[in-house]
């Protein structure tokens, strides 16, 4: 399964799709990027006259690229059989270091810690275009096919 097919199999759509491209993917990890568009719905009120990307959106971006895209890759044989994905976040611990501004491009890099019984746990970090660490953490989720 190639990057475009993985993105097309994501269970998200705009305005809640936070994956523009995947740059690398293997059974051990994934990297990809996203540009936070200035017109995104969450910038209208976070914060007045000084918009920054909410931490929950940064976490969601890391989860979509770093866990769900990798999970789709790992379960690609099941998905080819037209089985539907069911995804649930099971745990998250993220530390935030610097803000992400409107129109900023970020890169998410994820390393698989384990994938057992359809539970995927990854170490995930987000870098900005200056290669500065934005945030990092550990994200786990259950990825099932039906």
XYZ file of N, CA and C in Angstrom:
438
model
N 0.857 -1.171 0.000
C 0.000 0.000 0.000
C 0.905 1.236 0.000
N 0.652 2.161 -0.918
C 1.478 3.370 -0.980
C 0.897 4.488 -0.109
N 1.620 5.582 -0.019
C 1.233 6.698 0.857
C -0.140 7.257 0.521
N -0.421 7.423 -0.757
C -1.721 7.962 -1.170
C -2.864 7.036 -0.760
N -2.661 5.738 -0.922
C -3.684 4.772 -0.528
C -3.903 4.782 0.988
N -2.836 4.916 1.733
C -2.958 4.987 3.195
C -3.778 6.207 3.587
N -3.448 7.377 3.023
C -4.186 8.608 3.334
C -5.649 8.469 2.931
N -5.919 7.858 1.788
C -7.305 7.670 1.336
C -8.085 6.727 2.240
N -7.406 5.874 2.972
C -8.085 4.947 3.887
C -8.261 5.518 5.294
N -7.766 6.720 5.533
C -7.960 7.341 6.848
C -9.449 7.597 7.074
N -9.921 7.409 8.284
C -11.343 7.621 8.577
C -11.664 9.079 8.923
N -10.961 10.021 8.302
C -11.136 11.444 8.578
C -11.366 12.184 7.269
N -11.965 13.365 7.388
C -12.177 14.245 6.241
C -11.997 15.677 6.720
N -11.696 16.589 5.801
C -11.616 18.001 6.201
C -12.936 18.421 6.848
N -12.914 19.215 7.856
C -11.788 19.980 8.369
C -10.992 19.258 9.465
N -11.181 17.932 9.592
C -10.497 17.210 10.662
C -9.483 16.194 10.144
N -8.981 16.410 8.938
C -7.914 15.594 8.377
C -6.629 16.395 8.488
N -5.634 15.867 9.190
C -4.385 16.586 9.451
C -3.170 15.836 8.883
N -3.326 15.331 7.662
C -2.244 14.633 6.960
C -2.215 15.151 5.532
N -1.112 15.789 5.134
C -0.945 16.202 3.736
C -0.177 15.165 2.944
N 0.880 14.610 3.527
C 1.728 13.657 2.818
C 2.461 12.773 3.806
N 2.764 11.576 3.360
C 3.640 10.671 4.099
C 4.952 10.607 3.334
N 6.055 10.787 4.036
C 7.351 10.817 3.368
C 8.118 9.510 3.519
N 7.846 8.755 4.565
C 8.463 7.439 4.782
C 7.492 6.567 5.550
N 7.485 5.291 5.224
C 6.687 4.349 6.012
C 7.300 2.960 5.902
N 7.351 2.291 7.051
C 7.832 0.912 7.118
C 7.122 0.255 8.293
N 7.404 -1.003 8.522
C 6.766 -1.674 9.662
C 7.243 -1.134 10.996
N 8.295 -0.324 10.993
C 8.845 0.219 12.240
C 8.500 1.670 12.505
N 7.916 2.361 11.538
C 7.586 3.760 11.775
C 7.102 4.472 10.535
N 6.807 5.746 10.728
C 6.261 6.569 9.651
C 6.668 8.014 9.888
N 6.798 8.770 8.813
C 6.943 10.217 8.925
C 6.070 10.853 7.856
N 5.562 12.011 8.194
C 4.681 12.724 7.275
C 4.572 14.171 7.696
N 3.834 14.946 6.892
C 3.731 16.368 7.220
C 2.336 16.912 6.983
N 2.158 18.111 7.541
C 0.888 18.827 7.433
C 1.178 20.315 7.548
N 0.435 21.102 6.774
C 0.493 22.563 6.883
C -0.809 23.030 7.522
N -0.691 23.760 8.626
C -1.864 24.296 9.325
C -2.324 25.571 8.621
N -3.382 25.451 7.840
C -3.883 26.565 7.048
C -4.475 27.669 7.928
N -4.183 28.896 7.548
C -4.611 30.067 8.310
C -6.119 30.122 8.502
N -6.882 29.609 7.543
C -8.347 29.670 7.631
C -8.957 28.530 8.441
N -8.148 27.693 9.076
C -8.658 26.575 9.876
C -9.613 27.079 10.960
N -10.660 26.296 11.208
C -11.732 26.695 12.120
C -11.232 27.043 13.520
N -10.220 26.384 14.022
C -9.797 26.571 15.411
C -9.012 27.853 15.646
N -8.528 28.508 14.587
C -7.780 29.754 14.777
C -8.694 30.951 15.076
N -9.978 30.824 14.799
C -10.902 31.949 15.017
C -11.021 32.338 16.490
N -10.770 31.426 17.404
C -10.930 31.763 18.811
C -9.780 31.333 19.699
N -8.686 30.922 19.114
C -7.563 30.396 19.919
C -6.257 31.031 19.455
N -5.887 32.083 19.911
C -6.372 33.054 20.872
C -6.737 34.326 20.117
N -7.537 35.209 20.717
C -7.921 36.458 20.066
C -6.683 37.237 19.651
N -6.633 37.615 18.398
C -5.575 38.460 17.834
C -4.176 37.853 17.934
N -4.046 36.613 18.369
C -2.749 35.949 18.452
C -2.961 34.445 18.267
N -3.406 34.017 17.063
C -3.775 32.609 16.887
C -2.574 31.664 16.959
N -2.756 30.585 17.712
C -1.795 29.483 17.727
C -2.587 28.174 17.637
N -1.926 27.147 17.202
C -2.588 25.856 17.049
C -2.794 25.216 18.415
N -4.037 24.833 18.735
C -4.299 24.200 20.035
C -3.518 22.897 20.202
N -3.091 22.629 21.423
C -2.352 21.411 21.728
C -3.122 20.155 21.370
N -4.429 20.177 21.532
C -5.231 18.997 21.198
C -5.176 18.723 19.694
N -5.065 19.756 18.887
C -4.953 19.589 17.431
C -3.552 19.069 17.077
N -2.529 19.553 17.768
C -1.183 19.025 17.546
C -1.138 17.533 17.898
N -1.769 17.168 19.014
C -1.827 15.773 19.430
C -2.580 14.939 18.400
N -3.680 15.468 17.903
C -4.457 14.761 16.890
C -3.651 14.553 15.615
N -2.875 15.550 15.231
C -2.033 15.439 14.042
C -0.984 14.342 14.238
N -0.375 14.324 15.421
C 0.600 13.272 15.718
C -0.062 11.899 15.711
N -1.279 11.805 16.223
C -1.980 10.521 16.252
C -2.368 10.071 14.844
N -2.871 10.993 14.023
C -3.280 10.613 12.671
C -2.098 10.115 11.846
N -1.000 10.874 11.865
C 0.168 10.464 11.079
C 0.912 9.321 11.767
N 1.196 9.488 13.048
C 2.106 8.593 13.745
C 1.532 7.281 14.198
N 0.212 7.200 14.350
C -0.392 5.954 14.827
C -1.363 5.387 13.796
N -2.311 6.192 13.332
C -3.339 5.667 12.437
C -2.759 5.311 11.067
N -1.938 6.203 10.487
C -1.325 5.870 9.188
C -0.454 4.620 9.303
N 0.309 4.525 10.380
C 1.143 3.339 10.576
C 0.266 2.103 10.777
N -0.810 2.238 11.529
C -1.732 1.123 11.737
C -2.348 0.636 10.436
N -2.720 1.561 9.566
C -3.269 1.176 8.262
C -2.223 0.406 7.465
N -0.988 0.879 7.507
C 0.093 0.182 6.811
C 0.269 -1.236 7.369
N 0.262 -1.352 8.693
C 0.466 -2.660 9.318
C -0.697 -3.612 9.052
N -1.895 -3.067 8.874
C -3.094 -3.888 8.643
C -3.534 -3.867 7.181
N -2.640 -3.511 6.279
C -3.036 -3.318 4.893
C -3.668 -4.550 4.265
N -3.251 -5.745 4.645
C -3.861 -6.952 4.072
C -5.332 -7.050 4.441
N -5.667 -6.660 5.663
C -7.070 -6.661 6.115
C -7.872 -5.591 5.373
N -7.274 -4.430 5.165
C -7.966 -3.313 4.533
C -8.231 -3.612 3.060
N -7.290 -4.275 2.411
C -7.482 -4.657 1.012
C -8.710 -5.553 0.876
N -9.012 -6.306 1.913
C -10.205 -7.163 1.907
C -11.483 -6.369 2.188
N -11.375 -5.036 2.173
C -12.524 -4.114 2.340
C -13.119 -4.150 3.734
N -12.315 -4.437 4.706
C -12.809 -4.404 6.081
C -12.736 -2.981 6.600
N -13.707 -2.592 7.392
C -13.755 -1.239 7.945
C -12.844 -1.117 9.156
N -12.262 0.072 9.289
C -11.407 0.355 10.435
C -12.226 0.872 11.607
N -11.860 0.445 12.786
C -12.365 1.034 14.023
C -11.143 1.444 14.823
N -11.080 2.716 15.176
C -9.890 3.270 15.817
C -10.279 3.901 17.145
N -9.480 3.648 18.159
C -9.723 4.262 19.463
C -8.389 4.614 20.099
N -8.262 5.850 20.539
C -7.097 6.276 21.309
C -7.187 5.621 22.678
N -6.102 4.973 23.104
C -6.139 4.336 24.416
C -5.307 5.082 25.449
N -4.240 5.749 25.017
C -3.478 6.567 25.955
C -2.618 7.556 25.192
N -2.309 8.640 25.880
C -1.535 9.708 25.274
C -0.791 10.460 26.365
N 0.468 10.717 26.125
C 1.268 11.569 27.005
C 2.118 12.415 26.080
N 1.873 13.724 26.095
C 2.564 14.631 25.180
C 3.106 15.825 25.949
N 4.342 16.185 25.631
C 4.961 17.393 26.164
C 5.083 18.398 25.027
N 4.732 19.658 25.300
C 4.738 20.723 24.300
C 5.864 21.706 24.610
N 6.567 22.149 23.562
C 7.728 23.002 23.754
C 7.593 24.377 23.102
N 7.149 24.444 21.869
C 6.983 25.737 21.189
C 5.673 25.734 20.408
N 5.099 26.920 20.170
C 3.814 26.984 19.472
C 3.961 26.752 17.962
N 2.837 26.376 17.357
C 2.721 26.268 15.904
C 1.756 27.348 15.461
N 2.198 28.169 14.524
C 1.418 29.308 14.047
C 0.671 28.952 12.761
N -0.333 29.765 12.394
C -1.025 29.542 11.123
C -0.041 29.521 9.957
N -0.318 28.675 8.978
C 0.470 28.487 7.754
C 1.823 27.827 7.994
N 2.018 27.253 9.170
C 3.283 26.585 9.473
C 3.201 25.108 9.084
N 4.282 24.622 8.491
C 4.391 23.208 8.116
C 5.100 22.457 9.235
N 4.529 21.321 9.604
C 5.142 20.473 10.619
C 5.410 19.091 10.025
N 6.379 18.414 10.612
C 6.699 17.037 10.246
C 6.544 16.172 11.483
N 5.851 15.068 11.334
C 5.640 14.117 12.417
C 6.485 12.883 12.127
N 7.228 12.448 13.135
C 8.078 11.270 13.028
C 7.670 10.307 14.137
N 7.345 9.093 13.745
C 6.835 8.101 14.695
C 7.666 6.828 14.615
N 7.965 6.276 15.784
C 8.658 4.993 15.873
C 7.775 4.021 16.645
N 7.523 2.881 16.049
C 6.695 1.861 16.699
C 7.440 1.293 17.904
N 6.770 1.275 19.047
C 7.305 0.568 20.218
C 6.824 -0.872 20.206
N 5.510 -1.069 19.970
C 4.999 -2.418 19.798
C 3.649 -2.381 19.107
N 3.308 -3.510 18.509
C 2.003 -3.730 17.894
C 1.609 -5.166 18.218
N 0.744 -5.308 19.232
C 0.288 -6.613 19.700
C -1.207 -6.570 19.939
N -1.882 -7.634 19.537
C -3.324 -7.743 19.747
C -4.049 -6.482 19.253
N -3.553 -5.953 18.154
C -4.098 -4.758 17.492
C -3.948 -3.477 18.310
N -3.118 -3.502 19.339
C -2.786 -2.272 20.055
C -1.429 -1.796 19.560
N -1.411 -0.553 19.087
C -0.202 0.051 18.547
C 0.256 1.164 19.480
N 1.506 1.086 19.902
C 2.092 2.102 20.774
C 3.313 2.670 20.067
N 3.367 4.025 19.985
C 4.436 4.685 19.247
C 5.009 5.860 20.030
N 6.311 6.077 19.834
C 6.951 7.313 20.265
C 6.846 8.266 19.085
N 6.274 9.440 19.343
C 5.981 10.367 18.263
C 6.540 11.742 18.610
N 7.117 12.409 17.606
C 7.565 13.777 17.806
C 7.156 14.616 16.609
N 7.014 15.918 16.856
C 6.659 16.869 15.819
C 7.741 17.933 15.743
N 8.190 18.185 14.508
C 9.216 19.189 14.255
C 8.623 20.286 13.371
N 9.084 21.532 13.540
C 8.636 22.594 12.642
C 9.581 22.681 11.448
N 9.337 23.647 10.562
C 10.148 23.763 9.348
C 11.584 24.198 9.633
N 11.848 24.708 10.836
C 13.215 25.066 11.243
C 13.915 23.890 11.927
N 13.263 22.728 11.901
C 13.753 21.516 12.556
C 13.848 21.663 14.077
N 12.946 22.466 14.636
C 12.846 22.635 16.089
C 11.775 21.678 16.614
N 12.017 21.123 17.799
C 11.063 20.221 18.421
C 9.854 21.006 18.924
N 8.695 20.696 18.394
C 7.441 21.336 18.802
C 6.847 20.601 19.994
N 6.732 19.276 19.868
C 6.182 18.447 20.941
C 6.605 17.005 20.698
N 6.486 16.197 21.753
C 6.791 14.772 21.630
C 6.044 14.019 22.712
N 5.887 12.740 22.471
C 5.195 11.937 23.456
C 5.031 10.509 23.025
N 4.179 9.823 23.752
C 3.843 8.431 23.466
C 2.343 8.353 23.262
N 1.952 7.738 22.156
C 0.535 7.616 21.829
C 0.237 6.156 21.536
N -0.863 5.673 22.116
C -1.301 4.290 21.890
C -2.735 4.292 21.413
N -3.044 3.312 20.581
C -4.406 3.177 20.105
C -4.712 1.746 19.709
N -5.977 1.450 19.679
C -6.465 0.163 19.191
C -6.943 0.368 17.765
N -6.504 -0.488 16.885
C -6.905 -0.407 15.486
C -7.448 -1.761 15.095
N -8.757 -1.809 14.877
C -9.439 -3.062 14.555
C -10.049 -2.976 13.161
N -10.216 -4.119 12.529
C -10.920 -4.178 11.257
C -12.130 -5.092 11.438
N -13.207 -4.737 10.762
C -14.443 -5.549 10.826
C -14.924 -5.835 9.435
